[in-house]
Tab-separated table of C-alpha atoms in Angstrom:
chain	number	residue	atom	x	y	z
A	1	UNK	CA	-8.630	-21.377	16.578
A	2	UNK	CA	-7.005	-19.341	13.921
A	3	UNK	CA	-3.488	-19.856	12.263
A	4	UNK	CA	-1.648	-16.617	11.121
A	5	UNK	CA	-1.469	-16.673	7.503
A	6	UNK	CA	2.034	-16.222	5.491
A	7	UNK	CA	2.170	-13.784	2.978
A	8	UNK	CA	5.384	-12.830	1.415
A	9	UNK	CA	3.982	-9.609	-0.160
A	10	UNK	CA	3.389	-8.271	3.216
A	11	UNK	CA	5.826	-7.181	5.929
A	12	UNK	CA	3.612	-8.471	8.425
A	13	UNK	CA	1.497	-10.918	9.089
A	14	UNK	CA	-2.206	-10.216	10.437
A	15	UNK	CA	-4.656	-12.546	11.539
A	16	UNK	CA	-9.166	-11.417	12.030
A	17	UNK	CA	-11.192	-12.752	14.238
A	18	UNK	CA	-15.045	-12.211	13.778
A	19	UNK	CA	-17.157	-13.973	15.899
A	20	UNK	CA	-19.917	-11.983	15.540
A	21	UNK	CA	-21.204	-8.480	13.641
A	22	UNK	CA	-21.351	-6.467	16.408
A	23	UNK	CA	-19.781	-3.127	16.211
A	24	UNK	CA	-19.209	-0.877	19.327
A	25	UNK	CA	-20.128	2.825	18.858
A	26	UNK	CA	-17.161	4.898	18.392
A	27	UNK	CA	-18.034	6.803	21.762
A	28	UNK	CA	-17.656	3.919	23.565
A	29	UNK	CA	-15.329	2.426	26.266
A	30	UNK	CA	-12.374	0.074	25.621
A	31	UNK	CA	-13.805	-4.021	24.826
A	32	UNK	CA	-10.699	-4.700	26.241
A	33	UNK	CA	-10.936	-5.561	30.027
A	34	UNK	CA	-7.750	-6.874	31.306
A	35	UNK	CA	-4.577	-8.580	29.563
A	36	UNK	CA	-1.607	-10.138	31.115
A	37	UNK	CA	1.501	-11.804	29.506
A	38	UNK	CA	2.431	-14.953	31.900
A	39	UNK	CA	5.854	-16.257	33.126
A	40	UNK	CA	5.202	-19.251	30.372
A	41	UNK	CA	4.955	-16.204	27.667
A	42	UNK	CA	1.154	-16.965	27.032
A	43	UNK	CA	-0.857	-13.650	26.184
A	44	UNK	CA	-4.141	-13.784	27.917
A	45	UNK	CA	-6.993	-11.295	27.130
A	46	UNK	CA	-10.386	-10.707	28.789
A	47	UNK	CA	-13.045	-8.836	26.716
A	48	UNK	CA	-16.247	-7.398	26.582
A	49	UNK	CA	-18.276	-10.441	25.644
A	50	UNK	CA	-18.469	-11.649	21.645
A	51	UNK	CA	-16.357	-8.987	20.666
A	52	UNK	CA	-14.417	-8.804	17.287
A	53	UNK	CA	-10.671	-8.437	17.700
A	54	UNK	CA	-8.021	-7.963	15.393
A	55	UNK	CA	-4.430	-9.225	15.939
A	56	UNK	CA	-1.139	-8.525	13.696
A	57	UNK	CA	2.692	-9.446	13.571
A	58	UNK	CA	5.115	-6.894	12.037
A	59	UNK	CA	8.597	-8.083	11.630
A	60	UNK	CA	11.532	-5.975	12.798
A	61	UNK	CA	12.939	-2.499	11.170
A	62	UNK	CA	15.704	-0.672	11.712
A	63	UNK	CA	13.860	1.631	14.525
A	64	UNK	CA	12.065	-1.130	16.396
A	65	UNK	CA	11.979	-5.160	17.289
A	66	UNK	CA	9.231	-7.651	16.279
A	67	UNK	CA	5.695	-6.404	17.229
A	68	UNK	CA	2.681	-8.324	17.568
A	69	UNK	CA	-0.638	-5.854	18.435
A	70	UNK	CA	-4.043	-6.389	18.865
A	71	UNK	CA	-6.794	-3.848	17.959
A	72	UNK	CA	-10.243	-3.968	20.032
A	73	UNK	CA	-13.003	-1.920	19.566
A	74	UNK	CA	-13.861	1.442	21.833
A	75	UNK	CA	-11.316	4.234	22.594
A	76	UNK	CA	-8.921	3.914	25.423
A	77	UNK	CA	-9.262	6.546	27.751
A	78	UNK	CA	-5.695	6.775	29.264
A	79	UNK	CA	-2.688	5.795	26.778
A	80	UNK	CA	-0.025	4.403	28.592
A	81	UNK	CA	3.692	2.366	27.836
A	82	UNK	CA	5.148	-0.139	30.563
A	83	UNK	CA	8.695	-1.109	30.658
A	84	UNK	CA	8.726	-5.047	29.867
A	85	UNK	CA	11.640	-7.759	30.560
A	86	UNK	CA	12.799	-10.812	29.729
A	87	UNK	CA	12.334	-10.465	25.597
A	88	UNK	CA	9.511	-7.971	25.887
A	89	UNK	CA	11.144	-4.564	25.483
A	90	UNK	CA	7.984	-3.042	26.468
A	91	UNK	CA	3.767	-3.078	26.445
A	92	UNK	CA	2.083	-0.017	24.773
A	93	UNK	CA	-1.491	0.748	25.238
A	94	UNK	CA	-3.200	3.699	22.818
A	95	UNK	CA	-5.613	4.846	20.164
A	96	UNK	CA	-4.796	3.815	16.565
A	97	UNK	CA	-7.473	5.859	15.204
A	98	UNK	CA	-10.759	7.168	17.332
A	99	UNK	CA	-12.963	4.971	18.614
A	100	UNK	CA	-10.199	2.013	18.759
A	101	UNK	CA	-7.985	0.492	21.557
A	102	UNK	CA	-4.201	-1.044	20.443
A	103	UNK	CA	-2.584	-3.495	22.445
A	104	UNK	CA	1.560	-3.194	21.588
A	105	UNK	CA	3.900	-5.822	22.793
A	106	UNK	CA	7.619	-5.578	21.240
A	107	UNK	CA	10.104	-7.261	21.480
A	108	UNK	CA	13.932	-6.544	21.915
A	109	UNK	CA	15.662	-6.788	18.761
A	110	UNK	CA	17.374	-9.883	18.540
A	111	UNK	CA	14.550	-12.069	19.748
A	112	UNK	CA	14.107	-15.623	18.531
A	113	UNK	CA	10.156	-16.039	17.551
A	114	UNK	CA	7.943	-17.958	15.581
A	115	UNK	CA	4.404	-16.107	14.759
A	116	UNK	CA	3.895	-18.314	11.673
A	117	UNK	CA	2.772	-21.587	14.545
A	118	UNK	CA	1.160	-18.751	16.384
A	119	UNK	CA	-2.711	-19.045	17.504
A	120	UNK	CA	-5.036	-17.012	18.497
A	121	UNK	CA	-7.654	-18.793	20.474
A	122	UNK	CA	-11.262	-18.615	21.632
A	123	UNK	CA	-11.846	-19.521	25.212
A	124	UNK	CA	-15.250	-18.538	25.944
A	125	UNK	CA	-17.326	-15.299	25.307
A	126	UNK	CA	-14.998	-12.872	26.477
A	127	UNK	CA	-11.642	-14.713	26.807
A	128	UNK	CA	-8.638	-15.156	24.530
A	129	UNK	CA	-5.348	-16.495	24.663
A	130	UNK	CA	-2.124	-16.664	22.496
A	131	UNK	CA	1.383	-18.731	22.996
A	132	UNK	CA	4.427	-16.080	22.252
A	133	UNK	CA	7.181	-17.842	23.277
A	134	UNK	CA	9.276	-19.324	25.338
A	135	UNK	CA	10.872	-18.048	28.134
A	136	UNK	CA	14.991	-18.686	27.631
A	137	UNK	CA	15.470	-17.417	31.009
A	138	UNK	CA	13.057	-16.073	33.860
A	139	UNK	CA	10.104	-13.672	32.472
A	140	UNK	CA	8.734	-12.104	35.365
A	141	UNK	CA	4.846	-11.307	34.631
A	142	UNK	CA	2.958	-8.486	33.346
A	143	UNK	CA	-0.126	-7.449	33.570
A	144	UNK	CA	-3.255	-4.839	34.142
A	145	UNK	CA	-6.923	-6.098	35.377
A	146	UNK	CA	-7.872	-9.869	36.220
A	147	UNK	CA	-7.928	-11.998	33.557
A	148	UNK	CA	-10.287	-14.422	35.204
A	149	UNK	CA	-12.806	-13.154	37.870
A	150	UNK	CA	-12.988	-15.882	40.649
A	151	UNK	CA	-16.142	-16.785	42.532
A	152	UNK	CA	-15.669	-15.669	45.933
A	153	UNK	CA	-13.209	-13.147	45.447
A	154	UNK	CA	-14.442	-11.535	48.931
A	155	UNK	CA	-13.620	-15.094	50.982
A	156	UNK	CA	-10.299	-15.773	48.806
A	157	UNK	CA	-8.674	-12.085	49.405
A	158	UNK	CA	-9.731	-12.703	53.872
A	159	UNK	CA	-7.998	-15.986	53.575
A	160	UNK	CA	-5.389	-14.082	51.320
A	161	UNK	CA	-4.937	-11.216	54.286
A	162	UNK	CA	-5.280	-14.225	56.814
A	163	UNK	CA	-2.196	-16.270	55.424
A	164	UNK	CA	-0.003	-13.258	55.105
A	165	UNK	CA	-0.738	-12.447	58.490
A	166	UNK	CA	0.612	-15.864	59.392
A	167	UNK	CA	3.255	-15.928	57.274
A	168	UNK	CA	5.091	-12.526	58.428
A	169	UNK	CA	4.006	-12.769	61.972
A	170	UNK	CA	7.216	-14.300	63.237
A	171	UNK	CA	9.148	-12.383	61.077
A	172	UNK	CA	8.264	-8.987	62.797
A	173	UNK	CA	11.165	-7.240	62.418
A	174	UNK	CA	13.763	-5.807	65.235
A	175	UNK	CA	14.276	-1.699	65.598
A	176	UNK	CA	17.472	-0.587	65.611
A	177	UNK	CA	18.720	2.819	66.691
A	178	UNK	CA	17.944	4.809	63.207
A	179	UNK	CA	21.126	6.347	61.119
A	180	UNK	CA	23.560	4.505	63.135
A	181	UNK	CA	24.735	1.493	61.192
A	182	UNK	CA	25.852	0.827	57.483
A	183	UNK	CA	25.109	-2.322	55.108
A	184	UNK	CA	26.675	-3.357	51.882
A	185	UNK	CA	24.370	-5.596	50.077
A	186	UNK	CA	26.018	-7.953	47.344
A	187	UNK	CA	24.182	-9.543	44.767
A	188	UNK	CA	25.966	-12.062	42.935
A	189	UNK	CA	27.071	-12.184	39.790
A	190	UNK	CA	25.347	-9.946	36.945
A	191	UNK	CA	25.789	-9.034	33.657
A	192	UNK	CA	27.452	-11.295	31.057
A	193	UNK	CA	27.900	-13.284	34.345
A	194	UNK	CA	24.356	-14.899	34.880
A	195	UNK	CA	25.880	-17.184	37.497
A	196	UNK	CA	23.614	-20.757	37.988
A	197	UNK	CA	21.191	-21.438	35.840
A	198	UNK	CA	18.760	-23.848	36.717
A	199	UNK	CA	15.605	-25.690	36.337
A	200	UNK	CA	13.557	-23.725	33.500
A	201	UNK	CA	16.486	-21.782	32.808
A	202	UNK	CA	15.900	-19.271	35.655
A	203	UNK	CA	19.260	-17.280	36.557
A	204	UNK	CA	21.444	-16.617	39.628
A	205	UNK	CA	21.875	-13.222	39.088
A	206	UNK	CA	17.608	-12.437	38.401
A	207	UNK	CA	16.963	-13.845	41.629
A	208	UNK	CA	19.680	-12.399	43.893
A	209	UNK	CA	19.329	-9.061	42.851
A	210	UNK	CA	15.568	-9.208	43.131
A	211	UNK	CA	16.279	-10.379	46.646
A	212	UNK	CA	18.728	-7.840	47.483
A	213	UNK	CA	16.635	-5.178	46.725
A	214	UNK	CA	13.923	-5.762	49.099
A	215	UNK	CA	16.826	-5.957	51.757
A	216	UNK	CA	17.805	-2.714	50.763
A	217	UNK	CA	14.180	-1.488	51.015
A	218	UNK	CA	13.429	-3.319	54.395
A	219	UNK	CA	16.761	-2.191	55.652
A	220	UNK	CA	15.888	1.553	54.824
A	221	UNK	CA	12.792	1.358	56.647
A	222	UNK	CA	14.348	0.762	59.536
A	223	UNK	CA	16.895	3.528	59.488
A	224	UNK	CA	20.128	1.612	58.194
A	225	UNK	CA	22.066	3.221	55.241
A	226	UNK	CA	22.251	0.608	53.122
A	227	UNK	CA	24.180	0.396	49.423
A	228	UNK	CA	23.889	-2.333	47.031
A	229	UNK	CA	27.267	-3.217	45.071
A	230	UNK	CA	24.795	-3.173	41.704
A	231	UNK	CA	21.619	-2.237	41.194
A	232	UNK	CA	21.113	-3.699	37.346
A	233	UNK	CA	22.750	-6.046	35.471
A	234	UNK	CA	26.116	-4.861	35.384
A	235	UNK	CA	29.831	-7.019	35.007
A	236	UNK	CA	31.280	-6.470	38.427
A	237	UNK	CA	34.173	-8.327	38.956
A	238	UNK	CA	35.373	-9.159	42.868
A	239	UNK	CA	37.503	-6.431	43.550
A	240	UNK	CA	35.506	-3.630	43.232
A	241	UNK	CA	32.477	-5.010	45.485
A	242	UNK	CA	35.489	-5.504	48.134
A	243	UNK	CA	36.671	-1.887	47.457
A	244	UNK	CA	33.377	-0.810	47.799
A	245	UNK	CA	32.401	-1.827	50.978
A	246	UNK	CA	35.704	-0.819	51.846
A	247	UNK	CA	35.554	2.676	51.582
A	248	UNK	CA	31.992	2.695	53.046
A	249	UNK	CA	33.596	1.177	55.944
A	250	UNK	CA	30.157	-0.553	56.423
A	251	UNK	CA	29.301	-2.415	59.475
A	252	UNK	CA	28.601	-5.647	57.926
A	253	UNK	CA	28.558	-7.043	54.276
A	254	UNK	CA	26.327	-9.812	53.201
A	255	UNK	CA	26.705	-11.026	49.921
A	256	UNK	CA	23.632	-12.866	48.036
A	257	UNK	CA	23.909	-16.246	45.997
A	258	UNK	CA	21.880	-18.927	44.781
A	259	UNK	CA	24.007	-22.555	44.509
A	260	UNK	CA	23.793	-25.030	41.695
A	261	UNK	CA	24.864	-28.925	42.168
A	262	UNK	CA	27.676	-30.701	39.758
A	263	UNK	CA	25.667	-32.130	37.282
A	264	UNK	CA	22.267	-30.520	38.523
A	265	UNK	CA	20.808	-33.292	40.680
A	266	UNK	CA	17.333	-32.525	40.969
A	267	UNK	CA	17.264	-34.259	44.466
A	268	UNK	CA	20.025	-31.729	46.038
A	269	UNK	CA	18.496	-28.782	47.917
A	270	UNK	CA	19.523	-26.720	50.634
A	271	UNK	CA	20.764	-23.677	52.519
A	272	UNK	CA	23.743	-22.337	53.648
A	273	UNK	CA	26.028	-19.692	55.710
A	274	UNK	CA	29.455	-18.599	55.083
A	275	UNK	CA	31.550	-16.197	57.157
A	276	UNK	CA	35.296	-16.218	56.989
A	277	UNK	CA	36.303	-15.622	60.233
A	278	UNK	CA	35.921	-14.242	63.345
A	279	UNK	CA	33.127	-14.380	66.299
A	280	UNK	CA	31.153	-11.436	64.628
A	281	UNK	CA	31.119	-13.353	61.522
A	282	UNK	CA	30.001	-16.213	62.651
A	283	UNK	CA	27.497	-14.776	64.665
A	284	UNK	CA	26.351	-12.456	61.695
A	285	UNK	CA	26.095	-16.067	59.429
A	286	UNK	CA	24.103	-17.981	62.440
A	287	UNK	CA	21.241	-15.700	62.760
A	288	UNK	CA	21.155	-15.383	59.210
A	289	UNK	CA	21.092	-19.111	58.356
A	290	UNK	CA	18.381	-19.276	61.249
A	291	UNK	CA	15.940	-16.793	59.898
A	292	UNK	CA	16.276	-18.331	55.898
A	293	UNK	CA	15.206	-21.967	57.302
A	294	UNK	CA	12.293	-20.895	58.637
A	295	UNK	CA	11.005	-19.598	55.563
A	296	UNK	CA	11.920	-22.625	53.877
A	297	UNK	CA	10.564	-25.392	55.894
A	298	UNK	CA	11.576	-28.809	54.170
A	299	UNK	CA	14.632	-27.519	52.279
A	300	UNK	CA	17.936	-29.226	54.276
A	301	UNK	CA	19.942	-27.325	56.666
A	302	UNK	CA	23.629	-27.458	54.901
A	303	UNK	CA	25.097	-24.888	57.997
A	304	UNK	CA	26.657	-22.157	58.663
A	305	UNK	CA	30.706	-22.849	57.494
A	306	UNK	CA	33.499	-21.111	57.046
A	307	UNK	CA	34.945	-19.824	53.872
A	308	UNK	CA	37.019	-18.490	51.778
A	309	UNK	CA	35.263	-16.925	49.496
A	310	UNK	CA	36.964	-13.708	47.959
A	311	UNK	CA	34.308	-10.918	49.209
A	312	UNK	CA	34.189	-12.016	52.677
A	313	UNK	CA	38.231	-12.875	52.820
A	314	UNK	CA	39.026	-9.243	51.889
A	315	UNK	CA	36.652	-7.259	53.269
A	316	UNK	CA	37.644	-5.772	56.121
A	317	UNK	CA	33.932	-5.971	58.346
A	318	UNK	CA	32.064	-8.676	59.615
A	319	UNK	CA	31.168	-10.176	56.104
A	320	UNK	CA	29.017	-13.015	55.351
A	321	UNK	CA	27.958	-14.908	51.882
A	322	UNK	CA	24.435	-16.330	52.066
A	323	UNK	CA	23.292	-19.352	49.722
A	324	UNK	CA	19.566	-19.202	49.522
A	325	UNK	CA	19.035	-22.535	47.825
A	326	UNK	CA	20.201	-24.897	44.933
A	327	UNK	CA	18.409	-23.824	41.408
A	328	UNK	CA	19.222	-26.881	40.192
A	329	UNK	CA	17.039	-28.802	43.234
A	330	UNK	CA	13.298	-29.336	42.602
A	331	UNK	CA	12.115	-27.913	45.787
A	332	UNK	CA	14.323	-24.855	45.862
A	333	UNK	CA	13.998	-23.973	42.096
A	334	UNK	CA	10.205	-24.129	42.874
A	335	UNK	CA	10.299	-22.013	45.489
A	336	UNK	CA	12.862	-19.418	44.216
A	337	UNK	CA	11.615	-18.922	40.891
A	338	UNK	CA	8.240	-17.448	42.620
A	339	UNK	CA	7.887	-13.653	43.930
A	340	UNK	CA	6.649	-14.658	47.036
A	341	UNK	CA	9.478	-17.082	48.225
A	342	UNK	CA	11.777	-14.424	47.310
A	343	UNK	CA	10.238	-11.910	49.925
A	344	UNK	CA	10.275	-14.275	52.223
A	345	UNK	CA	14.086	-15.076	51.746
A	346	UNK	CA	14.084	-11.175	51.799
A	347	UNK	CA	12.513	-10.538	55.159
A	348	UNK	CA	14.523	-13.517	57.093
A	349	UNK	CA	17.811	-12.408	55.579
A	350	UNK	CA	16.612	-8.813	57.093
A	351	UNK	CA	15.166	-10.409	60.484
A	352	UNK	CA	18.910	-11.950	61.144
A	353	UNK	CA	20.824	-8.554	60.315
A	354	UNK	CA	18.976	-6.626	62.163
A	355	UNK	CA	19.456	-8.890	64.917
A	356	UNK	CA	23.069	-9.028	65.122
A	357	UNK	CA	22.702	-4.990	65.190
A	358	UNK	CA	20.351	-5.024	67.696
A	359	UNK	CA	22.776	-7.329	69.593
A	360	UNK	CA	26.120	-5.752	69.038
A	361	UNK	CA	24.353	-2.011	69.778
């Protein structure tokens, strides 16, 4: 365990780790192995085993944010930059000088961190890991290789295939007649509007739009022209997602949310349906609110209800606003704050459009 060292003659701050003499030839492949940066903003490295690494922190300059890189020995064969989120503006992967690999993150400018409690540690022969930061809001994981190799990786990935079988079985989704029908897909909120925030600080808007766009995607699949009222994070005020589906003249509208309880009770959970009016509504809402419980087996059934809710008031199709859980509520905000819940949420929200088209024909 190493602590980076404060010098005030220096612009950055570097910290060496030397385990060992051993030097790689310069011909060499990479020592480093696999890396990943977790949703709790821990760094973890696997290396070639007892290799020397090298780690720095460079504070921020008028062309880029804070940087923290570490240098491993071997070349890289195939430099490479992925886009990062959260406070990570993005990874880079290249060749300092020949014969060495560089490990990049930066950060967006702006970013609140503290390298001087930073520290580097050991784990074993070929394993490292480093605390960042803190994620503020949800940091969605990146990574390249395994960090740790499991024993029975061959039994773990057939139970793996075995439980996704399961899980999606009853979730087989309907065929509609292809080209014929038009969606509108609303995610909530976005922008400077992060709508709830809840347990862990994880946001409204993250996880509805996340959702949405694996509606979109299902949707497509199955031959319905589908348009999202915002793809990024973007203000979008009422109106305009109303005007929008508007002019589409879209079959239905289904607008995403996430709830939040007065004074974020931990012990409130739940799902719910609204429609505004109307049989098609209503019938749009019910196989909707159906297909969400069943993914979410424990969470409490709150209904389908009427509303009046802006974006289904005014728009002039069958419209419905889903709530796919409370992020204040322990079990939902466990659930939603995971990848794999949100597909889930994804494919039932899906399931029950494309079986009110199949129904209305």
């Amino acid at each position: 365990m190493i602590k980076f060292l404060d010098n005030k003659l220096f612009r950055y701050l570097s910290v060496f780790l030397f385990l060992n003499s051993l030097i790689l030839p310069v011909k060499s492949s990479s020592a480093l192995a696999a890396w990943a940066i977790n949703t709790n903003g821990v760094l973890e490295l696997r290396t070639k085993s007892n290799t020397n690494l090298k780690a720095y922190f460079q504070k921020a300059n008028q062309i880029n944010g804070d940087r923290f890189w570490v240098d491993f020995p071997g070349e890289l064969k195939n430099p490479r930059t992925i886009k990062g989120n959260g406070p990570i503006k993005e990874i880079r992967l290249g060749k300092p000088n020949k014969g060495k690999t560089r490990l990049v993150i930066e950060f967006k400018k702006g970013t609140y961190l503290k390298p001087l409690t930073w520290r580097l540690v050991g784990l074993d022969k070929n394993r490292w890991r480093i605390k960042l930061f803190k994620p503020k809001y949800t940091f969605k994981k990146i990574s390249e290789g395994q960090v740790v190799k499991r024993i029975g990786k061959i039994k773990e990935n057939q139970k793996s295939i075995h439980e996704k079988k399961s899980d999606y079985h009853y979730l087989k989704l309907p065929d509609v007649k292809q080209n014929k029908y038009s969606v509108v897909i609303d995610p909530g909120h976005g922008g400077p509007d992060p709508g709830a925030i809840g347990i862990g600080g994880i946001r409204e808007t993250d996880v509805v739009l996340e959702v949405s766009k694996i509606v979109k995607n299902l949707l497509s699949e199955k031959g319905v022209k589908v348009r999202l009222t915002r793809k990024n994070e973007v203000d979008l005020d009422l109106p305009p997602r109303v005007s929008f589906a508007n002019k589409m003249d879209a079959d239905i509208f289904v607008s995403i949310h996430a709830n939040a309880s007065r004074g974020k009770r931990r012990d409130i959970n739940g799902l719910e349906t609204f429609y505004y009016r109307g049989w098609r509504g209503r019938s749009l809402a019910k196989k909707i609110q159906k297909e969400i419980l069943r993914v979410s087996p424990g969470s409490p059934d709150r209904g389908v209800k009427q509303g009046r809710f802006y974006v289904i008031k005014n728009t002039r199709m069958p419209a419905v606003l889903v709530e796919i859980g409370f992020l204040t509520g322990r079990l939902d905000a466990r659930r939603l704050e995971k990848i794999t819940h949100r597909k889930r949420l994804a494919y039932a929200i899906t399931k029950g459009i494309l079986e009110y088209l199949y129904k209305i024909g």
